[in-house]
XYZ file of C-alpha atoms in Angstrom:
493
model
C -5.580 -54.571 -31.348
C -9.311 -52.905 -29.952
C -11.694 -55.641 -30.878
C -14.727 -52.436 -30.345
C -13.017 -51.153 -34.081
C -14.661 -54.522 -35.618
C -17.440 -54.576 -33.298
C -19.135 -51.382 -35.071
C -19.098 -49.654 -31.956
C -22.533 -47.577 -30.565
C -21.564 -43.769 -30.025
C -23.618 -40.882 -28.676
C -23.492 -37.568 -30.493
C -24.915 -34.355 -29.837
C -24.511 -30.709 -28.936
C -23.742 -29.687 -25.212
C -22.524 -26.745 -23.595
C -19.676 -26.816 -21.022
C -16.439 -25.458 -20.048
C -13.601 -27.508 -21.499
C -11.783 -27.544 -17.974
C -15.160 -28.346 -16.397
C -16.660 -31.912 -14.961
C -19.893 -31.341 -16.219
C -21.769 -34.517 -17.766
C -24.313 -34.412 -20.508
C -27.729 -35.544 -19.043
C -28.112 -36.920 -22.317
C -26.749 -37.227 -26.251
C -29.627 -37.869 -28.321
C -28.350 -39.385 -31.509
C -26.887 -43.047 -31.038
C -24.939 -44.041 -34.251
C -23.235 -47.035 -35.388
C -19.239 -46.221 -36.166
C -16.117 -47.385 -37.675
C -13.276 -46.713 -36.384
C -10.323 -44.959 -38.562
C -7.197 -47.179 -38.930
C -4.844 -46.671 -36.003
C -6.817 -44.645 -34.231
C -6.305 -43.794 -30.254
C -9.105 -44.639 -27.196
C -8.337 -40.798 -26.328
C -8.213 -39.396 -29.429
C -10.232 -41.441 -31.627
C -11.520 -40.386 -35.172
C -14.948 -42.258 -35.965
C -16.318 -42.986 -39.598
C -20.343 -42.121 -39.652
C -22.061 -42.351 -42.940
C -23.642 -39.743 -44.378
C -22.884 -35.688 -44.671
C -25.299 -33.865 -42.001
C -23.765 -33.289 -38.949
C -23.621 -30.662 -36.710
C -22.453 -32.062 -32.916
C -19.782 -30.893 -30.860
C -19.954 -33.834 -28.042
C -19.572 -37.348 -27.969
C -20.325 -40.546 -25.432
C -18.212 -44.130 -26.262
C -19.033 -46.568 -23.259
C -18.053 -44.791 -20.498
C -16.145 -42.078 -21.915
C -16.826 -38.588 -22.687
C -15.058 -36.575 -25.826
C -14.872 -33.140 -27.619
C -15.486 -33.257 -31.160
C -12.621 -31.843 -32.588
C -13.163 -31.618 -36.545
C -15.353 -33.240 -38.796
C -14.528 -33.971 -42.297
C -16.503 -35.425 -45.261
C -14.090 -37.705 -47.262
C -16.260 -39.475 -50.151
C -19.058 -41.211 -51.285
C -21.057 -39.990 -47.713
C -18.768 -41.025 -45.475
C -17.419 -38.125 -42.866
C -14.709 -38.639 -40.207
C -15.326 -37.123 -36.655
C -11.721 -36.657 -34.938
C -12.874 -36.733 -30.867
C -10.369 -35.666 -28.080
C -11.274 -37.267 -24.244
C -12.259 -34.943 -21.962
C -11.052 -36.307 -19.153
C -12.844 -34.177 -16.138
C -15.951 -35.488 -17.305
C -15.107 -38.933 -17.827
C -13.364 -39.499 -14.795
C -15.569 -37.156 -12.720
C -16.577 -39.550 -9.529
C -12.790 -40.304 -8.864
C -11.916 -36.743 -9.056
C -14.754 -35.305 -6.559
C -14.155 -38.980 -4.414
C -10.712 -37.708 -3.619
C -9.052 -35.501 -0.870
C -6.764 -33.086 -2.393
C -5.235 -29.526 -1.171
C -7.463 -26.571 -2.133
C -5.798 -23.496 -2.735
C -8.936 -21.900 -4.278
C -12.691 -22.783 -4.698
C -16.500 -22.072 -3.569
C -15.344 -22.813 -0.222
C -14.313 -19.712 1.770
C -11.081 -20.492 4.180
C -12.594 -17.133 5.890
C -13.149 -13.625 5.832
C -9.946 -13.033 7.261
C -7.866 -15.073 4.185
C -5.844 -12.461 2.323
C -6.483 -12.870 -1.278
C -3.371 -11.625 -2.832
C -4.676 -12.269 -6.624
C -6.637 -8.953 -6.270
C -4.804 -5.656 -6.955
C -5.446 -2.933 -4.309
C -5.673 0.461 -6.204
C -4.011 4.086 -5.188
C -7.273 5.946 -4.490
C -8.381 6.510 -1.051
C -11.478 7.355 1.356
C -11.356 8.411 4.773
C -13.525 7.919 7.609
C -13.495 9.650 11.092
C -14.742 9.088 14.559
C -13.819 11.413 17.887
C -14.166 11.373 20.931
C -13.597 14.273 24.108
C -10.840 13.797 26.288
C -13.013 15.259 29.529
C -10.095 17.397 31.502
C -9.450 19.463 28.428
C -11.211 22.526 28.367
C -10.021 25.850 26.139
C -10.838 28.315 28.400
C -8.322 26.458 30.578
C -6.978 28.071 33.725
C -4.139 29.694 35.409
C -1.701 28.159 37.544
C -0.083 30.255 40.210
C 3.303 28.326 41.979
C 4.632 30.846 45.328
C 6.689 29.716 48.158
C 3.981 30.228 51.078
C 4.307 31.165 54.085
C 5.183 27.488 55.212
C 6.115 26.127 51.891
C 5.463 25.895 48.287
C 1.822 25.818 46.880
C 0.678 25.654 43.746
C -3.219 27.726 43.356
C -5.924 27.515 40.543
C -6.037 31.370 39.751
C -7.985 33.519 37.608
C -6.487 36.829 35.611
C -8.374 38.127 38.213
C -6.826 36.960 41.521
C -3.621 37.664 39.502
C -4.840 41.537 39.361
C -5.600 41.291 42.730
C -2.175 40.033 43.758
C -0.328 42.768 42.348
C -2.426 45.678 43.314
C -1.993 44.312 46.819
C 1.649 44.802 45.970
C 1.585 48.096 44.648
C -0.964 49.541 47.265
C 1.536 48.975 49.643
C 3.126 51.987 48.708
C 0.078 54.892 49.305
C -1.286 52.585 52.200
C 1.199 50.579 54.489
C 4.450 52.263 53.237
C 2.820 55.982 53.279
C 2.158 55.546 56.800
C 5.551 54.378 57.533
C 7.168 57.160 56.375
C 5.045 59.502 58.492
C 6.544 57.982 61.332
C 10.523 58.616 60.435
C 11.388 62.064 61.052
C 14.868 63.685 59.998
C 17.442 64.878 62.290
C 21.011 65.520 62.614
C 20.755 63.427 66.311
C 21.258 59.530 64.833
C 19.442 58.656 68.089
C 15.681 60.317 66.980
C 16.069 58.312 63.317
C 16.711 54.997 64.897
C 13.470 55.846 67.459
C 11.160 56.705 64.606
C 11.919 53.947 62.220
C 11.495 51.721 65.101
C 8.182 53.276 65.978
C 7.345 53.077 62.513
C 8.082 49.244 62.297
C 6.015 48.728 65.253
C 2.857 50.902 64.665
C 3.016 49.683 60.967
C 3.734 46.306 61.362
C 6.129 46.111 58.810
C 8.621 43.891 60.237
C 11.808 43.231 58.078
C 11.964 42.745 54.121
C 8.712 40.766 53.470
C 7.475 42.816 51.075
C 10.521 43.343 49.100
C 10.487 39.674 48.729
C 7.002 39.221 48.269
C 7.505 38.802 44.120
C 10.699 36.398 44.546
C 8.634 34.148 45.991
C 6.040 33.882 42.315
C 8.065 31.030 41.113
C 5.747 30.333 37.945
C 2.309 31.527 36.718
C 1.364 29.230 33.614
C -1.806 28.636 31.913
C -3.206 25.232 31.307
C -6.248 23.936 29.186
C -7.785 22.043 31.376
C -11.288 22.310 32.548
C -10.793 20.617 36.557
C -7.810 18.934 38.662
C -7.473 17.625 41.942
C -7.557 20.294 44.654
C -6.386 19.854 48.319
C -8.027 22.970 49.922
C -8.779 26.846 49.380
C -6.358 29.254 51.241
C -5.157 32.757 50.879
C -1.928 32.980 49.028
C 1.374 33.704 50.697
C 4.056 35.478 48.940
C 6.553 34.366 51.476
C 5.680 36.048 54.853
C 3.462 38.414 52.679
C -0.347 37.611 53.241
C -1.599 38.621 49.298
C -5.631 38.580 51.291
C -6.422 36.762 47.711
C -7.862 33.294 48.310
C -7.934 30.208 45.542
C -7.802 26.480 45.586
C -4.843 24.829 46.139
C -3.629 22.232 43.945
C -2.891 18.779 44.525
C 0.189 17.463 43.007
C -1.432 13.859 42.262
C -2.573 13.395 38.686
C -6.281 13.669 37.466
C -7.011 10.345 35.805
C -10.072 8.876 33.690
C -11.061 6.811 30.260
C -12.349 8.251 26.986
C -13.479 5.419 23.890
C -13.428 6.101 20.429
C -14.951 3.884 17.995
C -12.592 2.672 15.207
C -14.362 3.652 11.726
C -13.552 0.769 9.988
C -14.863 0.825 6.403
C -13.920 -2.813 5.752
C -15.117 -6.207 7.642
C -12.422 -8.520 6.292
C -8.891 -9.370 5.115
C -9.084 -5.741 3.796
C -8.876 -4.209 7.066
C -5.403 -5.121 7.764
C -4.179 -4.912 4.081
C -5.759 -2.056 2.875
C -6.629 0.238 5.640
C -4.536 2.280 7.684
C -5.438 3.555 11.553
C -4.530 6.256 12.926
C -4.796 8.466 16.460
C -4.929 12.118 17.084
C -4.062 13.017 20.342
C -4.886 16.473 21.611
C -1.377 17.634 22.449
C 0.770 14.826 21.623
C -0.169 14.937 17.724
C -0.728 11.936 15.231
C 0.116 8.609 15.735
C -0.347 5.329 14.017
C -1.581 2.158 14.963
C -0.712 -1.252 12.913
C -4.200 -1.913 11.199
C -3.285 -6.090 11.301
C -2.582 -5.885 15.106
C -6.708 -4.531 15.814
C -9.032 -5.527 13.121
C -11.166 -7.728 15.493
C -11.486 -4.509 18.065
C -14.491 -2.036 17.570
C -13.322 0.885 19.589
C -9.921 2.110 21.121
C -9.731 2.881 24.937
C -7.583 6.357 25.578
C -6.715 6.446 29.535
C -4.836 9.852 29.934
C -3.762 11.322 33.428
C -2.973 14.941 33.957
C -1.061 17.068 36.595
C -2.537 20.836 36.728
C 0.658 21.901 38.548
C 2.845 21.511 36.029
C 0.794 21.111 32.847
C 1.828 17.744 31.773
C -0.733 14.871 29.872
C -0.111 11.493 29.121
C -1.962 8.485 27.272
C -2.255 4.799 27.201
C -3.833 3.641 23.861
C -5.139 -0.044 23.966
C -6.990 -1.990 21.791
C -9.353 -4.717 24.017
C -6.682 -6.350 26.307
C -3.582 -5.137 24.500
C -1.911 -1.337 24.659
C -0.758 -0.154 21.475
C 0.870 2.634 22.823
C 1.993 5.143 25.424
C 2.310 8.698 24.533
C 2.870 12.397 26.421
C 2.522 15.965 25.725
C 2.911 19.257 27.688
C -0.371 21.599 27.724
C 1.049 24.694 29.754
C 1.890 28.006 28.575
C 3.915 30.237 30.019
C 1.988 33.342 31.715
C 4.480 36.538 32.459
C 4.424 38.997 35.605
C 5.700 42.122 35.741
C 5.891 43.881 38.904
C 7.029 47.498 39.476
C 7.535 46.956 43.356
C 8.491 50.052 45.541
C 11.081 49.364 48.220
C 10.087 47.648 51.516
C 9.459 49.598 54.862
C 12.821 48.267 56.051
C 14.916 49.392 53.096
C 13.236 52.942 53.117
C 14.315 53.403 56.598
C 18.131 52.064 55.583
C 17.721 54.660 52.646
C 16.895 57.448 55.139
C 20.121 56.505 56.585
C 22.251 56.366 54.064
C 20.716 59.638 52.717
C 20.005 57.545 49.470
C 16.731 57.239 48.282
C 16.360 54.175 45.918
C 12.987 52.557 43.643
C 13.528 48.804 43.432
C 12.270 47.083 40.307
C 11.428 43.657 40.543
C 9.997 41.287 37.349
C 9.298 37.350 38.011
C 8.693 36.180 34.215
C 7.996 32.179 33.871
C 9.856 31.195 30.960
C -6.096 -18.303 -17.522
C -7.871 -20.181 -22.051
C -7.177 -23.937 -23.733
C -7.671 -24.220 -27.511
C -6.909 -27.737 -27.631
C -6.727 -30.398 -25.056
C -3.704 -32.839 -25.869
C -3.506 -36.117 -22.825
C -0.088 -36.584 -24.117
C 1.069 -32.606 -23.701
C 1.182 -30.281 -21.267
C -3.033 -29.759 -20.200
C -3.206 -26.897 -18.337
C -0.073 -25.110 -20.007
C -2.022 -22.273 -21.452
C -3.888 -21.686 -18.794
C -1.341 -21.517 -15.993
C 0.708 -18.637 -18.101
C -2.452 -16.981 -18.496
C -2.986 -17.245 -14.464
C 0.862 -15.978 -14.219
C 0.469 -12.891 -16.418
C -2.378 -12.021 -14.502
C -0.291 -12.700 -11.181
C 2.276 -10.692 -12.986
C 0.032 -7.825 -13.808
C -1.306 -7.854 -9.915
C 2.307 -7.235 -8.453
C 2.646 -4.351 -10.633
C -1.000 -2.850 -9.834
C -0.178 -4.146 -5.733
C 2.354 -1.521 -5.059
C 2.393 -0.234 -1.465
C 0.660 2.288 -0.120
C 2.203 5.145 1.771
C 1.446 5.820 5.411
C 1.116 9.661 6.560
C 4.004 10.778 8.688
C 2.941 10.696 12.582
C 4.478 13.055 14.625
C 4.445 12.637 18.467
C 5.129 15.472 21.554
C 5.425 17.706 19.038
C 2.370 19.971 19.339
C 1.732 20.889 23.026
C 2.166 24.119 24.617
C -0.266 27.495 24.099
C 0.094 26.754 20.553
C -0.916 22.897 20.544
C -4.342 24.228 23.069
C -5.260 25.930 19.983
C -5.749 23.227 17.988
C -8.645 20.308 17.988
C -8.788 19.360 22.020
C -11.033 15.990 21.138
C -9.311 12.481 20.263
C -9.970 11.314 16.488
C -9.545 8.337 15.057
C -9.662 7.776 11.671
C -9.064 5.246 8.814
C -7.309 5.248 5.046
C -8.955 2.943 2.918
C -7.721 1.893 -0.427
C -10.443 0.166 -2.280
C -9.717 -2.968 -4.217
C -10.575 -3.339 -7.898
C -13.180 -5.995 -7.287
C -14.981 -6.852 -4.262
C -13.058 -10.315 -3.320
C -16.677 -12.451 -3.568
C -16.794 -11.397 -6.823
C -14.032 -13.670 -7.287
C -15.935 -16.832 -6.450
C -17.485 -17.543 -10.075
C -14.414 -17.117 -11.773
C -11.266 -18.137 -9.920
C -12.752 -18.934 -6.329
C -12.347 -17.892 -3.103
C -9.231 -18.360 -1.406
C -9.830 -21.623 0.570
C -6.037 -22.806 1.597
C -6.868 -26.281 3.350
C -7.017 -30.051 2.304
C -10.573 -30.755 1.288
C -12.320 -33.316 -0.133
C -13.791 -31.954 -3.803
C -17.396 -33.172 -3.634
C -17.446 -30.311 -1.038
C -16.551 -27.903 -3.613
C -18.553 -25.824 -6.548
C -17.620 -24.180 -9.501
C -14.126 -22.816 -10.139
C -11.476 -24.825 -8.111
C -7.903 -24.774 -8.097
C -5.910 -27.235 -5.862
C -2.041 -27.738 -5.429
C 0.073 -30.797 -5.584
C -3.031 -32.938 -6.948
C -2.668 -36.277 -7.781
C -5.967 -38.172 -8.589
C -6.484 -41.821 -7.828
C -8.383 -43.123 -11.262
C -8.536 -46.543 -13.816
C -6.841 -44.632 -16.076
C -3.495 -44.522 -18.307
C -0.829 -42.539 -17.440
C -1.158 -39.713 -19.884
C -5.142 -39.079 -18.267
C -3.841 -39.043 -14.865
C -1.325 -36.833 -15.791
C -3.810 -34.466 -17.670
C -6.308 -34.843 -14.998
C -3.278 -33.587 -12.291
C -2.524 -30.795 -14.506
C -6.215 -29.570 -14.823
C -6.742 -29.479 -11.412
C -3.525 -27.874 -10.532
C -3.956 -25.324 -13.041
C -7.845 -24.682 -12.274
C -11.140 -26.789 -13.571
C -14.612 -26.452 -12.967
C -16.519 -28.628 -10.840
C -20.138 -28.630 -12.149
């Protein structure tokens, strides 16, 4: 039996604010009364006999232990009974901040970079955009002229104009070279007098076997390219075969034209929310859009775009990296295809075999490029109420959490004339869904996520730790209340 219930025991009332899951002390309860204590009455849940009717506390001190008033009732003749509960935080508050326990969530930030998953990330959307040039790609762009030469295939940087130029060298050759070869063959019955004056003509000419008949087999491609500059290996007149065009334009190297651009990620977040709530993605003149796993780059400020270009055939490719890692490769085709037409007249040669034959013939020749607790109960389940309030919420935030769709990329499938038309600069831009509360506003009321064995006199206000067991003089139903508190979230104050 308690000898303090015959001892008239000293108790502390008076009114005090605090959270009931909270450690928080009272600096002070102002009025000290003398007690009884009710018959079989419990050290945790005592109920105290004060004389008189006025009283208006909600907080209690006996010894070293802290209660909640629970009810007060007058009975008779001025006597009122106070039924207290222990509030356990409060009176075993030194153990509890004393000890080392895992922190799931408090005051204590495990980083910027610790996903809180408690937060539900909502549908809407903004968009931010940075771009960047890619320097070869120009659209004015140039022509690219591919001949077998006079010693082998060459590939020139032409203009429409050269191209002009080409073909009126062709079809002058008619009321120049050709005109003045036929005013050397003369007609007559005697075989012998032909043969002289096509010979003559061949000679005093210079028209020497089929070389301008074949002049437009050897265009092998004309395509245009949007590029501004390539490579070149030297300027020379263009050779149609054994034909000398007179037209001169640089020749093209076949190695590739290489350089960097940077573009500058626009991130609109500067934590976890980059890689669960943003999306990244590229546009790449030519190639199209591409996307770039936001959780793979959120420490990188910019992405690096190397690209390399042939002029000859009208080919571009890129290497994407973020800092010391490449993201991706990609490749896209820039030409488009440029048609000739070319109404030729027949070669020197073949007018003289045409004289022979007595058959006059006009060769035409085209090249075309293709948590709330009411009661606290040491006995029962502390913490009960509060942890299916925290899983409704965590039930509500998987509903609200629902992915997010990502836009459909499409790669290589925009080159060509067509794809030239479109933006030529690199953009990169970011998706951001916002969350419903900015995550430090989560600090006051159910802490930061923290995720790491600490020991509790580091921590402030809300805290919420896992697997707690608290070290304590206390009976088995406190500990057990205490381990439930702080497993289901308490206040350290």
């Amino acid at each position: 039996m308690d000898s303090r219930r015959y001892a008239m025991p000293t108790v502390n009332f008076g009114s005090f604010s605090k959270k009931r899951n909270s450690t928080k002390q009272p600096a002070s309860l102002s009025d000290q009364r003398t007690v009884r204590l009710k018959e079989t009455t419990s050290i945790d849940a005592p109920t105290f006999i004060i004389t008189g009717d006025d009283f208006d506390y909600n907080y209690a001190q006996w010894g070293n232990r802290y209660y909640f008033i629970v009810d007060v009732r007058s009975v008779h003749n001025g006597l009122t009974e106070i039924d207290c509960v222990l509030d356990p935080l409060a009176t075993y508050k030194s153990e509890i901040l004393a000890s080392t326990q895992y922190v799931s969530y408090s005051s204590v930030s495990g980083g910027s970079w610790l996903v809180d998953t408690r937060i539900p990330i909502l549908k809407s959307a903004t968009v931010a955009t940075s771009s960047t040039a890619i320097g070869i790609l120009d659209e004015d762009g140039f022509y690219v002229l591919s001949v077998i030469g006079k010693e082998s295939a060459a590939t020139y940087r032409v203009s429409l104009t050269n191209i002009k130029d080409i073909l009126d060298q062709l079809n002058n050759w008619e009321t120049a070279g050709i005109s003045a070869a036929k005013a050397e063959i003369v007609t007559s019955s005697d075989p012998a007098v032909v043969l002289e004056s096509v010979g003559k003509a061949l000679v005093q000419t210079g028209f020497v076997g089929n070389a301008y008949a074949d002049a437009p087999n050897c265009i092998r491609s004309c395509i245009w390219v949007p590029f501004g500059y390539a490579l070149y290996d030297s300027t020379d007149y263009i050779w149609l075969g054994n034909f000398n065009s007179h037209v001169q334009a640089r020749k093209l190297s076949t190695k590739p034209t290489k350089n960097t651009s940077s573009v500058s990620i626009p991130w609109q977040y500067s934590d976890w929310r980059r890689a669960q709530c943003e999306e990244v993605y590229l546009y790449l003149p030519l190639v199209g859009m591409v996307s770039i796993p936001s959780d793979e780059i959120v420490n990188e400020s910019a992405l690096t775009i190397d690209w390399s270009a042939t002029a000859t055939d009208g080919c571009i490719s890129y290497e994407v990296k973020a800092g010391s890692q490449i993201v991706g490769t990609y490749g896209g085709n820039a030409s488009a295809n440029y048609p000739i037409g070319i109404s030729q007249q027949a070669s020197a040669g073949e007018i003289a075999q045409s004289v022979i034959a007595g058959t006059e013939k006009v060769l035409s020749s085209g090249i075309e490029t293709a948590k709330s607790v009411e009661r606290f109960s040491i006995a029962g389940t502390a913490g009960g109420a509060a942890m299916t309030a925290f899983q409704g919420f965590k039930a509500a935030y998987d509903i609200a959490n629902t992915g997010c769709t990502r836009h459909n990329t499409c790669i290589g499938g925009v080159g060509g004339g067509a794809g030239s038309g479109l933006d030529l600069n690199a953009k990169c831009f970011t998706v951001a869904h916002p969350t419903i509360i900015s995550p430090s506003d989560m600090q006051q009321t159910m802490g930061l996520p923290t995720m790491k064995p600490l020991q509790l006199s580091q921590c402030s206000g809300f805290c919420q730790c896992v697997n707690a067991h608290i070290e304590a003089p206390a009976m088995a139903a406190e500990l057990d209340a205490i381990d439930a508190m702080l497993n289901s979230g308490f206040y350290i104050e």
